[in-house]
Amino acid sequence: MEFETVIGLEIHAQMKTDSKIFCGCTTSFGSPPNTNTCPVCLGLPGSLPVLNKRVVEFAIKMGLATNSTINATNQFARKNYFYPDLPKGYQTSQFDRPIIEHGYVDIEVDGEHKRIGITRMHMEEDAGKLIHDDYEPFSYVDLNRTGTPLLEIVSEPDLRSPRQASAYLKKIHAILRYLDICDGNMQEGSFRCDANISLRPFGRDELGTRTELKNMNSFRNVQAALEYEERRQRDILLEGGSITQQTLLWNPDTEKTEPMRGKEDAHDYRYFPCPDLIPVEIGDSWIAQVRKTLPELPDQRKSRFLREFDLPEYDAAILTESRELADYFETAVKRYAQPKKVSNWMMTELLRELKGGSISECRVAPEQLGELLDMIEQGTISGKIAKAVFGDMLESGLDPGIIVKKKDLLQVSDESELLAIVREIIAENPAQVTDYRNGKTKLLGYFVGQLMQRTKGKANPGLANQLFNKELTG
Amino acid sequence: MKISEKEVAHVAHLARLHLDPEELVRMTAQLDTILSYVAKLDELDTSGVEPTTHAFAISNAFREDEVQESLDRSQALANGPKQNGESFVVPRII
């Protein structure tokens, strides 16, 4: 039997505010435990929350960027459950009246375009952090993160494959980063994703029993976990078994999904409107004001890159995946106005050297990359030497001109200087010369290689070919 | 009956309250009385009335996104039943 996979994602994005959602404690990451708390985020009796206006603005931005409805009236609700990282005994969230509903983003997988619906987005507070003792039967509670603003983004079950899920996740991530409302760091947990996945026989409308996947803290893990779970469910169904609705944790070490340990209570959150927080009203003028602050978004920027720089679709998609990368490209192109060449260098040398790290940590400034490419163009250095210089730039952060001078890497384009060496090589390799003259013209590469060795790669390759050609046939 | 013993036991469990059998009977009767009293409101026709979450007709009480000083850690931890000077200490979870 053929099955269709149905996936929906729940994304939690920490909003990049200075202070928490309901109090003035800092949201900064990495402080010593329990140093960023106050009576409000500790949930002490008698304290009252006051909503951070910027959280609402950020949510409106995200709503506008995803073609969503911004609800004119929305309301906070209490989600009740007990867990040691939740000091109040409830999470202040939104329930039946979220701030954002009915949006969508467009994704592309293997050239196929697809529109993915966004059911809703709501504002809520993050919980604290638990650290489990390795030896003693204790857990340690750090409430610094408690009250950090989150935007929860719930997709429609529109995703039909792990790759679509990954593309959607990347799109949401890119939009949040372009809007500069979330720093998007999956390792630090400022951008988190849970997934619901189920299978159903092709053609059936009714959804199969789903499992919920958690603990996938990288894009790669999200796709790997979904692929694993898709296979696991398919195997069970093909053997005539049934899927148990449960929450599974992705174990990146074993590359398997595993049931969450411990007894899991059926969810019964008893939501009710939070009496401590009055409704949020969002008028048209507020929305219009926020709209004016929207930057160019990933899709728009990609179209512009296609149009303005005449880049292939593939290049434009990768370069606009992050705002920093796109900015880097545009700055480099200002210094060296050959977009495709800049793109090639960025997508091969630069991205390889970054090894998945952020471009903002790259020591080579975009202007310096442009300068390097210009030096190749001018014949100052060869393309091969340029790669070595680039490696040096990544380490030292120095200008390419300085490195070339310091290491004496200037390309030798002086004909008489090269000709002398060419003649030396010809004199020293009579056997190869005879072979060459007898039609083994592939040996040209050997001769040029010899020249490169003697000049430490600095000989102008075009000129070298020319000289050997002339000397050997002449 | 507005509420059953089973529902009361469920809610008690969610609230992590332990009720012995005799308490369960008593609480169910009391809750039933309260719910029956409040159910009087059901007699009103509220179709066409927007759900109200607050008695005050105000909205949008915000604070600006400004960082204020947090509590000293010793103060923050002071009310915890068990702490180690850095964190609250609770029985191991998971």
Coordinates of C-alpha atoms in Angstrom, one line a residue:
Chain A
M1 CA 0.0 0.0 0.0
E2 CA 1.2 3.5 -0.7
F3 CA 1.0 6.0 2.1
E4 CA 0.8 9.8 2.2
T5 CA 2.7 11.6 4.9
V6 CA 1.1 14.4 6.7
I7 CA 3.2 16.8 8.8
G8 CA 2.4 19.9 10.8
L9 CA 5.0 21.9 12.6
E10 CA 4.8 23.9 15.8
I11 CA 7.6 26.5 16.0
H12 CA 8.6 28.4 19.2
A13 CA 10.5 31.5 18.3
Q14 CA 12.0 33.6 21.2
M15 CA 11.3 37.2 20.5
K16 CA 14.4 39.4 20.4
T17 CA 13.4 41.9 23.0
D18 CA 15.6 43.4 25.7
S19 CA 13.2 42.6 28.6
K20 CA 10.8 39.7 29.3
I21 CA 7.2 39.6 28.1
F22 CA 5.6 40.6 31.4
C23 CA 8.4 42.1 33.5
G24 CA 11.6 44.2 33.2
C25 CA 14.1 41.3 33.7
T26 CA 16.6 41.0 31.0
T27 CA 16.3 38.2 28.4
S28 CA 20.1 37.9 27.9
F29 CA 21.4 34.4 27.5
G30 CA 24.1 32.8 29.6
S31 CA 23.8 34.6 32.9
P32 CA 24.5 32.7 36.2
P33 CA 21.4 30.7 37.2
N34 CA 18.5 32.7 38.8
T35 CA 20.1 36.1 38.5
N36 CA 17.5 37.5 36.0
T37 CA 14.3 37.0 38.0
C38 CA 11.8 39.2 39.9
P39 CA 8.5 38.7 41.7
V40 CA 6.5 38.6 38.4
C41 CA 8.5 35.9 36.6
L42 CA 9.0 34.0 39.8
G43 CA 5.2 33.9 40.1
L44 CA 5.2 35.3 43.6
P45 CA 1.7 36.0 45.0
G46 CA 0.5 39.6 44.5
S47 CA 2.7 40.4 41.6
L48 CA 1.0 41.5 38.4
P49 CA 2.2 41.1 34.7
V50 CA 2.3 44.0 32.3
L51 CA 2.7 43.2 28.6
N52 CA 5.8 44.3 26.8
K53 CA 4.6 46.4 23.8
R54 CA 7.4 45.3 21.6
V55 CA 6.3 41.7 21.7
V56 CA 3.0 42.8 20.2
E57 CA 4.8 44.8 17.5
F58 CA 7.0 41.8 16.7
A59 CA 4.0 39.5 16.4
I60 CA 2.3 42.0 14.1
K61 CA 5.4 42.1 11.9
M62 CA 5.5 38.4 11.6
G63 CA 1.8 38.3 10.8
L64 CA 2.2 40.9 8.0
A65 CA 5.2 39.0 6.7
T66 CA 3.2 35.8 6.4
N67 CA 0.1 37.2 4.8
S68 CA -1.9 36.6 8.0
T69 CA -4.9 38.1 9.6
I70 CA -4.0 40.3 12.6
N71 CA -6.9 39.9 15.1
A72 CA -8.2 43.2 16.2
T73 CA -8.9 41.9 19.7
N74 CA -6.8 39.2 21.3
Q75 CA -6.5 37.9 24.8
F76 CA -4.1 36.0 27.0
A77 CA -5.1 32.8 28.6
R78 CA -3.7 30.5 31.3
K79 CA -2.6 27.0 30.4
N80 CA -2.5 25.1 33.6
Y81 CA -0.1 22.3 34.4
F82 CA 2.5 21.5 37.0
Y83 CA 6.2 21.3 36.2
P84 CA 9.1 22.6 38.2
D85 CA 10.3 24.9 35.5
L86 CA 6.9 26.7 35.6
P87 CA 6.7 28.6 38.9
K88 CA 3.2 29.9 38.5
G89 CA 1.6 26.5 37.9
Y90 CA 0.3 27.9 34.6
Q91 CA 1.8 29.3 31.4
T92 CA 0.5 32.6 30.3
S93 CA -0.3 32.0 26.7
Q94 CA -3.2 32.6 24.2
F95 CA -5.9 30.2 23.4
D96 CA -9.1 30.9 21.6
R97 CA -8.2 34.5 20.7
P98 CA -4.6 34.5 19.4
I99 CA -3.0 37.6 17.9
I100 CA -2.5 36.1 14.4
E101 CA -4.4 33.6 12.3
H102 CA -4.9 32.3 8.7
G103 CA -1.5 33.1 7.1
Y104 CA 0.7 31.3 4.6
V105 CA 4.2 31.1 3.2
D106 CA 5.4 29.6 -0.1
I107 CA 8.1 27.0 -0.2
E108 CA 10.0 25.3 -3.0
V109 CA 11.3 21.7 -3.1
D110 CA 12.9 20.3 -6.2
G111 CA 11.4 23.1 -8.3
E112 CA 7.9 22.4 -7.1
H113 CA 6.2 25.4 -5.4
K114 CA 3.8 24.9 -2.6
R115 CA 1.8 27.1 -0.3
I116 CA 1.8 26.1 3.3
G117 CA -0.9 27.4 5.6
I118 CA -0.3 28.9 9.0
T119 CA -3.1 28.2 11.4
R120 CA -2.2 30.6 14.1
M121 CA 0.5 32.4 15.9
H122 CA 0.3 33.4 19.5
M123 CA 2.3 35.2 22.2
E124 CA 3.3 33.3 25.3
E125 CA 6.0 33.1 27.9
D126 CA 8.9 30.6 28.0
A127 CA 9.5 28.3 30.9
G128 CA 12.6 28.0 33.0
K129 CA 15.4 25.4 32.6
L130 CA 16.0 22.2 34.5
I131 CA 19.4 20.7 34.9
H132 CA 19.4 17.1 36.1
D133 CA 22.0 15.9 38.6
D134 CA 24.1 13.1 37.1
Y135 CA 24.4 11.2 40.4
E136 CA 21.9 12.5 43.0
P137 CA 18.1 12.2 42.5
F138 CA 17.8 16.0 42.1
S139 CA 17.0 18.5 39.4
Y140 CA 18.1 22.1 39.6
V141 CA 15.7 24.9 38.5
D142 CA 17.1 28.0 36.8
L143 CA 14.3 30.6 36.2
N144 CA 16.3 33.1 34.1
R145 CA 14.5 32.0 30.9
T146 CA 11.0 32.1 32.6
G147 CA 9.0 34.9 31.0
T148 CA 11.1 35.2 27.9
P149 CA 8.7 36.1 25.1
L150 CA 7.8 33.4 22.6
L151 CA 5.9 33.5 19.4
E152 CA 4.4 30.1 18.8
I153 CA 3.8 29.5 15.1
V154 CA 1.5 26.6 14.2
S155 CA 1.3 25.4 10.6
E156 CA -1.6 23.6 8.9
P157 CA -1.0 19.9 8.3
D158 CA -0.1 20.9 4.8
L159 CA 3.4 19.4 4.6
R160 CA 3.7 16.1 2.7
S161 CA 7.3 15.1 3.2
P162 CA 10.2 15.7 5.6
R163 CA 11.9 17.8 3.0
Q164 CA 8.9 20.1 2.7
A165 CA 8.9 20.4 6.5
S166 CA 12.5 21.4 6.4
A167 CA 11.9 23.9 3.6
Y168 CA 9.0 25.4 5.5
L169 CA 11.1 25.6 8.7
K170 CA 13.9 27.3 6.9
K171 CA 11.4 29.8 5.3
I172 CA 10.0 30.7 8.7
H173 CA 13.5 31.0 10.1
A174 CA 14.6 33.3 7.3
I175 CA 11.5 35.5 7.7
L176 CA 12.1 35.9 11.5
R177 CA 15.8 36.7 10.9
Y178 CA 15.0 39.2 8.1
L179 CA 12.5 40.9 10.4
D180 CA 15.2 40.8 13.1
I181 CA 12.7 39.7 15.7
C182 CA 14.3 36.3 16.7
D183 CA 18.0 35.4 16.6
G184 CA 17.1 32.0 15.3
N185 CA 19.7 30.0 17.2
M186 CA 18.5 26.4 17.3
Q187 CA 21.4 25.2 19.5
E188 CA 20.7 27.8 22.2
G189 CA 17.0 27.1 21.9
S190 CA 15.9 30.5 20.7
F191 CA 14.2 28.8 17.7
R192 CA 12.6 25.4 18.5
C193 CA 10.5 23.1 16.5
D194 CA 8.1 20.2 17.4
A195 CA 6.4 18.2 14.7
N196 CA 3.2 16.2 14.3
I197 CA 3.4 13.4 11.8
S198 CA 1.0 10.8 10.6
L199 CA 0.5 8.5 7.6
R200 CA -2.6 7.7 5.7
P201 CA -3.3 5.6 2.6
F202 CA -3.2 7.7 -0.5
G203 CA -6.6 9.2 -1.4
R204 CA -8.1 9.0 2.0
D205 CA -9.2 12.3 3.6
E206 CA -9.2 11.2 7.2
L207 CA -5.9 11.7 9.0
G208 CA -4.0 8.8 10.5
T209 CA -3.0 8.6 14.2
R210 CA -0.1 11.0 14.7
T211 CA 2.9 11.1 16.9
E212 CA 4.5 14.2 18.2
L213 CA 8.3 14.6 17.8
K214 CA 10.4 16.8 20.1
N215 CA 14.0 17.5 20.8
M216 CA 15.2 18.3 17.3
N217 CA 17.6 21.1 17.8
S218 CA 18.9 21.6 14.3
F219 CA 17.5 21.7 10.8
R220 CA 19.3 18.5 10.0
N221 CA 17.8 16.8 13.0
V222 CA 14.2 17.9 12.1
Q223 CA 14.5 16.3 8.7
A224 CA 16.3 13.2 10.0
A225 CA 13.8 12.7 12.8
L226 CA 10.8 13.0 10.4
E227 CA 12.4 10.7 7.9
Y228 CA 13.0 8.1 10.6
E229 CA 9.5 8.4 12.0
E230 CA 7.9 8.2 8.5
R231 CA 9.7 4.9 8.0
R232 CA 8.8 3.6 11.5
Q233 CA 5.1 4.4 11.0
R234 CA 5.1 2.9 7.5
D235 CA 6.7 -0.3 8.7
I236 CA 4.1 -0.7 11.5
L237 CA 1.2 0.0 9.1
L238 CA 2.5 -2.3 6.5
E239 CA 2.6 -5.1 9.0
G240 CA -1.0 -4.4 9.9
G241 CA -0.2 -2.7 13.2
S242 CA -1.5 0.5 14.5
I243 CA 0.2 3.7 15.6
T244 CA 0.1 4.7 19.2
Q245 CA -0.5 8.4 19.7
Q246 CA 2.4 9.5 21.8
T247 CA 5.2 12.0 22.2
L248 CA 8.6 10.9 21.0
L249 CA 12.0 12.4 21.6
W250 CA 14.6 12.4 18.8
N251 CA 17.8 10.9 20.0
P252 CA 20.6 12.4 17.8
D253 CA 23.1 9.8 19.0
T254 CA 21.2 6.7 18.1
E255 CA 19.3 8.5 15.3
K256 CA 16.0 7.1 16.5
T257 CA 12.8 8.5 18.0
E258 CA 12.2 7.2 21.5
P259 CA 9.1 7.4 23.7
M260 CA 9.4 10.1 26.3
R261 CA 10.3 8.4 29.6
G262 CA 7.9 8.5 32.5
K263 CA 4.2 8.5 32.7
E264 CA 2.6 11.1 30.6
D265 CA -0.7 12.7 31.8
A266 CA -3.3 13.2 29.2
H267 CA -3.2 16.8 28.3
D268 CA -5.8 18.7 30.3
Y269 CA -4.7 22.3 30.4
R270 CA -8.0 23.8 31.5
Y271 CA -7.4 27.1 29.6
F272 CA -9.2 30.1 30.8
P273 CA -8.8 33.8 30.1
C274 CA -6.1 35.4 32.2
P275 CA -7.7 37.8 34.6
D276 CA -4.4 39.6 35.2
L277 CA -4.1 40.8 31.6
I278 CA -6.6 43.0 29.8
P279 CA -7.3 42.4 26.1
V280 CA -5.0 43.7 23.4
E281 CA -6.7 45.8 20.7
I282 CA -4.9 46.3 17.5
G283 CA -6.3 49.1 15.3
D284 CA -5.6 49.6 11.6
S285 CA -3.4 52.6 12.3
W286 CA -1.1 50.5 14.5
I287 CA -0.9 47.8 11.7
A288 CA -0.1 50.5 9.1
Q289 CA 2.6 51.9 11.3
V290 CA 4.3 48.5 11.7
R291 CA 3.9 47.8 8.0
K292 CA 6.1 50.8 7.3
T293 CA 8.9 49.2 9.2
L294 CA 8.9 45.9 7.3
P295 CA 12.2 45.3 5.5
E296 CA 12.6 43.5 2.2
L297 CA 11.6 39.9 2.9
P298 CA 13.4 36.7 1.6
D299 CA 11.0 36.0 -1.3
Q300 CA 11.2 39.6 -2.5
R301 CA 14.9 39.7 -2.2
K302 CA 15.3 36.5 -4.1
S303 CA 13.2 37.9 -7.0
R304 CA 15.3 41.1 -7.0
F305 CA 18.5 39.0 -7.1
L306 CA 17.2 37.1 -10.1
R307 CA 16.2 40.3 -11.8
E308 CA 19.0 42.7 -10.8
F309 CA 22.0 40.4 -10.8
D310 CA 20.8 37.9 -13.3
L311 CA 21.7 35.0 -11.0
P312 CA 20.5 31.4 -11.5
E313 CA 17.5 30.4 -9.3
Y314 CA 19.7 28.1 -7.2
D315 CA 22.2 30.9 -6.4
A316 CA 19.5 33.4 -5.5
A317 CA 17.8 30.9 -3.2
I318 CA 20.9 30.1 -1.2
L319 CA 22.2 33.7 -1.0
T320 CA 18.9 35.0 0.3
E321 CA 18.4 32.2 2.8
S322 CA 19.8 34.5 5.4
R323 CA 19.8 38.3 5.5
E324 CA 23.5 38.5 6.5
L325 CA 24.5 36.3 3.6
A326 CA 22.4 38.4 1.2
D327 CA 23.9 41.6 2.6
Y328 CA 27.4 40.2 2.3
F329 CA 26.8 39.4 -1.4
E330 CA 25.4 42.8 -2.2
T331 CA 28.3 44.6 -0.5
A332 CA 30.9 42.4 -2.3
V333 CA 29.2 43.1 -5.6
K334 CA 29.5 46.8 -4.9
R335 CA 33.3 46.3 -4.8
Y336 CA 33.5 43.9 -7.7
A337 CA 30.6 44.2 -10.1
Q338 CA 30.4 40.6 -11.4
P339 CA 27.6 39.1 -9.5
K340 CA 27.9 35.5 -10.8
K341 CA 31.6 35.4 -10.0
V342 CA 31.0 36.7 -6.5
S343 CA 28.2 34.2 -6.0
N344 CA 30.4 31.3 -7.2
W345 CA 33.1 32.2 -4.7
M346 CA 30.6 32.6 -1.8
M347 CA 28.8 29.4 -2.5
T348 CA 32.0 27.3 -2.8
E349 CA 35.0 28.7 -1.0
L350 CA 33.2 30.9 1.5
L351 CA 30.3 28.6 2.6
R352 CA 32.6 25.6 2.7
E353 CA 35.0 27.5 5.0
L354 CA 32.2 28.7 7.3
K355 CA 31.2 25.1 7.9
G356 CA 27.7 26.0 8.7
G357 CA 28.7 28.9 10.9
S358 CA 27.3 32.3 10.6
I359 CA 28.7 34.7 8.0
S360 CA 28.8 37.4 10.7
E361 CA 31.7 35.5 12.3
C362 CA 33.6 35.5 9.0
R363 CA 36.8 37.5 9.3
V364 CA 36.8 38.3 5.6
A365 CA 34.8 41.5 5.0
P366 CA 32.7 41.5 1.8
E367 CA 34.8 44.4 0.4
Q368 CA 37.9 42.2 0.9
L369 CA 36.4 39.4 -1.0
G370 CA 35.5 41.8 -3.8
E371 CA 39.0 43.1 -3.9
L372 CA 40.4 39.5 -4.1
L373 CA 38.2 38.7 -7.1
D374 CA 39.3 42.0 -8.7
M375 CA 42.9 41.0 -8.2
I376 CA 42.2 37.8 -10.2
E377 CA 40.5 39.8 -12.9
Q378 CA 43.4 42.2 -13.1
G379 CA 45.9 39.3 -13.4
T380 CA 47.6 40.3 -10.2
I381 CA 47.2 36.8 -8.9
S382 CA 46.0 33.5 -10.3
G383 CA 42.8 31.8 -9.3
K384 CA 44.7 29.1 -7.6
I385 CA 46.8 31.5 -5.6
A386 CA 43.6 33.4 -4.8
K387 CA 42.3 30.4 -3.0
A388 CA 45.4 30.2 -0.8
V389 CA 45.2 33.9 -0.1
F390 CA 41.5 33.5 0.8
G391 CA 42.4 30.9 3.4
D392 CA 45.0 33.3 4.8
M393 CA 42.4 36.1 4.9
L394 CA 40.0 33.9 6.8
E395 CA 42.6 33.4 9.5
S396 CA 44.2 36.8 9.6
G397 CA 41.4 39.1 8.4
L398 CA 44.0 41.0 6.4
D399 CA 43.4 42.7 3.0
P400 CA 44.3 40.4 0.1
G401 CA 46.8 43.0 -1.2
I402 CA 48.8 43.0 2.0
I403 CA 48.9 39.2 2.1
V404 CA 50.0 39.0 -1.5
K405 CA 52.8 41.5 -0.9
K406 CA 53.9 39.9 2.4
K407 CA 54.1 36.4 0.9
D408 CA 55.4 37.5 -2.4
L409 CA 52.6 35.9 -4.3
L410 CA 52.3 38.4 -7.2
Q411 CA 51.6 36.5 -10.4
V412 CA 54.5 36.4 -12.8
S413 CA 53.3 37.8 -16.1
D414 CA 56.7 39.0 -17.3
E415 CA 57.2 37.2 -20.5
S416 CA 61.0 37.2 -20.6
E417 CA 61.2 36.0 -17.0
L418 CA 58.9 33.1 -17.7
L419 CA 60.5 32.3 -21.0
A420 CA 63.8 31.7 -19.4
I421 CA 62.3 29.1 -17.1
V422 CA 60.3 27.6 -19.9
R423 CA 63.5 27.0 -21.9
E424 CA 65.2 25.5 -18.9
I425 CA 62.3 23.0 -18.5
I426 CA 62.4 22.1 -22.1
A427 CA 66.1 21.5 -22.0
E428 CA 65.8 19.3 -18.9
N429 CA 63.1 17.1 -20.3
P430 CA 64.1 15.8 -23.7
A431 CA 62.1 12.6 -23.6
Q432 CA 58.8 14.4 -22.8
V433 CA 59.6 17.0 -25.5
T434 CA 60.0 14.2 -28.1
D435 CA 56.8 12.6 -27.0
Y436 CA 55.0 15.9 -27.2
R437 CA 56.3 16.6 -30.6
N438 CA 55.1 13.1 -31.6
G439 CA 51.5 14.1 -30.8
K440 CA 51.2 13.4 -27.0
T441 CA 50.0 17.0 -26.6
K442 CA 48.5 16.1 -23.2
L443 CA 52.0 16.6 -21.9
L444 CA 51.5 20.3 -22.0
G445 CA 49.9 19.9 -18.6
Y446 CA 53.1 18.3 -17.3
F447 CA 55.2 21.2 -18.6
V448 CA 53.0 23.8 -17.1
G449 CA 53.0 21.9 -13.8
Q450 CA 56.8 22.0 -13.8
L451 CA 56.7 25.7 -14.3
M452 CA 54.1 26.2 -11.5
Q453 CA 56.4 24.2 -9.2
R454 CA 59.3 26.4 -9.9
T455 CA 57.4 29.6 -9.6
K456 CA 55.5 28.4 -6.5
G457 CA 52.3 28.7 -8.5
K458 CA 52.8 32.3 -9.4
A459 CA 53.2 31.9 -13.1
N460 CA 50.3 33.4 -15.1
P461 CA 48.7 30.2 -16.4
G462 CA 47.5 31.7 -19.7
L463 CA 50.9 33.0 -20.5
A464 CA 52.5 29.7 -19.5
N465 CA 50.4 27.7 -21.9
Q466 CA 51.1 30.1 -24.7
L467 CA 54.9 30.1 -24.1
F468 CA 55.2 26.3 -24.0
N469 CA 53.0 26.0 -27.1
K470 CA 55.3 28.3 -29.0
E471 CA 58.5 26.9 -27.7
L472 CA 57.6 23.2 -28.2
T473 CA 56.1 23.5 -31.6
G474 CA 58.4 26.2 -32.8
Chain B
M1 CA -26.0 16.5 39.6
K2 CA -23.7 19.1 38.0
I3 CA -20.5 17.2 38.7
S4 CA -19.6 13.6 39.3
E5 CA -17.2 12.1 41.9
K6 CA -15.2 10.9 39.0
E7 CA -14.8 14.5 37.7
V8 CA -13.9 15.7 41.2
A9 CA -11.3 13.0 41.5
H10 CA -9.8 14.0 38.1
V11 CA -9.7 17.7 39.0
A12 CA -8.2 16.9 42.4
H13 CA -5.5 14.9 40.7
L14 CA -4.7 17.7 38.2
A15 CA -4.4 20.0 41.2
R16 CA -2.2 17.4 43.0
L17 CA -4.7 17.3 45.9
H18 CA -5.2 14.1 47.8
L19 CA -8.8 13.5 48.8
D20 CA -9.7 10.5 50.9
P21 CA -13.0 8.7 50.0
E22 CA -15.0 10.6 52.6
E23 CA -13.6 14.0 51.5
L24 CA -14.4 13.1 47.9
V25 CA -18.1 12.6 48.7
R26 CA -18.2 15.9 50.7
M27 CA -16.3 17.9 48.0
T28 CA -18.5 16.6 45.3
A29 CA -21.7 17.6 47.2
Q30 CA -20.3 21.1 47.9
L31 CA -19.1 21.6 44.4
D32 CA -22.4 20.5 43.1
T33 CA -24.2 23.1 45.2
I34 CA -21.8 25.8 44.0
L35 CA -22.2 24.8 40.3
S36 CA -26.0 24.6 40.6
Y37 CA -26.0 28.1 42.1
V38 CA -23.9 29.5 39.3
A39 CA -25.9 27.6 36.7
K40 CA -28.7 30.1 37.4
L41 CA -26.8 32.3 34.9
D42 CA -27.6 29.9 32.2
E43 CA -31.2 31.1 32.2
L44 CA -30.1 34.4 30.7
D45 CA -30.2 34.6 26.9
T46 CA -26.6 35.7 26.0
S47 CA -26.7 34.9 22.3
G48 CA -25.3 37.9 20.5
V49 CA -23.3 39.0 23.5
E50 CA -19.5 39.0 23.0
P51 CA -17.7 36.9 25.6
T52 CA -16.3 39.3 28.3
T53 CA -13.1 38.5 30.1
H54 CA -12.9 41.7 32.1
A55 CA -15.4 44.0 33.9
F56 CA -13.5 47.1 32.8
A57 CA -13.9 48.4 29.3
I58 CA -10.2 49.1 28.9
S59 CA -7.5 47.5 26.7
N60 CA -3.8 47.9 25.9
A61 CA -2.0 48.4 29.1
F62 CA 1.6 48.1 28.0
R63 CA 5.1 48.6 29.3
E64 CA 8.0 49.7 27.1
D65 CA 10.7 47.2 26.4
E66 CA 13.1 48.4 29.0
V67 CA 15.3 46.3 31.3
Q68 CA 14.9 46.8 35.0
E69 CA 17.0 45.5 37.8
S70 CA 16.3 41.9 38.9
L71 CA 16.2 40.5 42.4
D72 CA 19.4 39.5 44.2
R73 CA 19.8 35.8 43.7
S74 CA 19.6 35.1 47.4
Q75 CA 16.3 36.9 47.6
A76 CA 15.0 35.1 44.5
L77 CA 15.8 31.8 46.1
A78 CA 14.7 32.7 49.6
N79 CA 11.2 31.2 49.4
G80 CA 12.1 27.9 47.8
P81 CA 11.7 24.8 50.0
K82 CA 15.2 23.7 49.0
Q83 CA 18.0 25.5 47.3
N84 CA 21.8 25.4 46.9
G85 CA 22.6 29.1 46.7
E86 CA 22.4 28.9 42.9
S87 CA 19.3 27.1 42.0
F88 CA 16.1 25.7 43.4
V89 CA 16.5 22.1 44.1
V90 CA 13.6 19.7 43.3
P91 CA 13.2 15.9 43.2
R92 CA 14.7 14.6 40.0
I93 CA 12.3 15.0 37.1
I94 CA 12.0 12.4 34.1

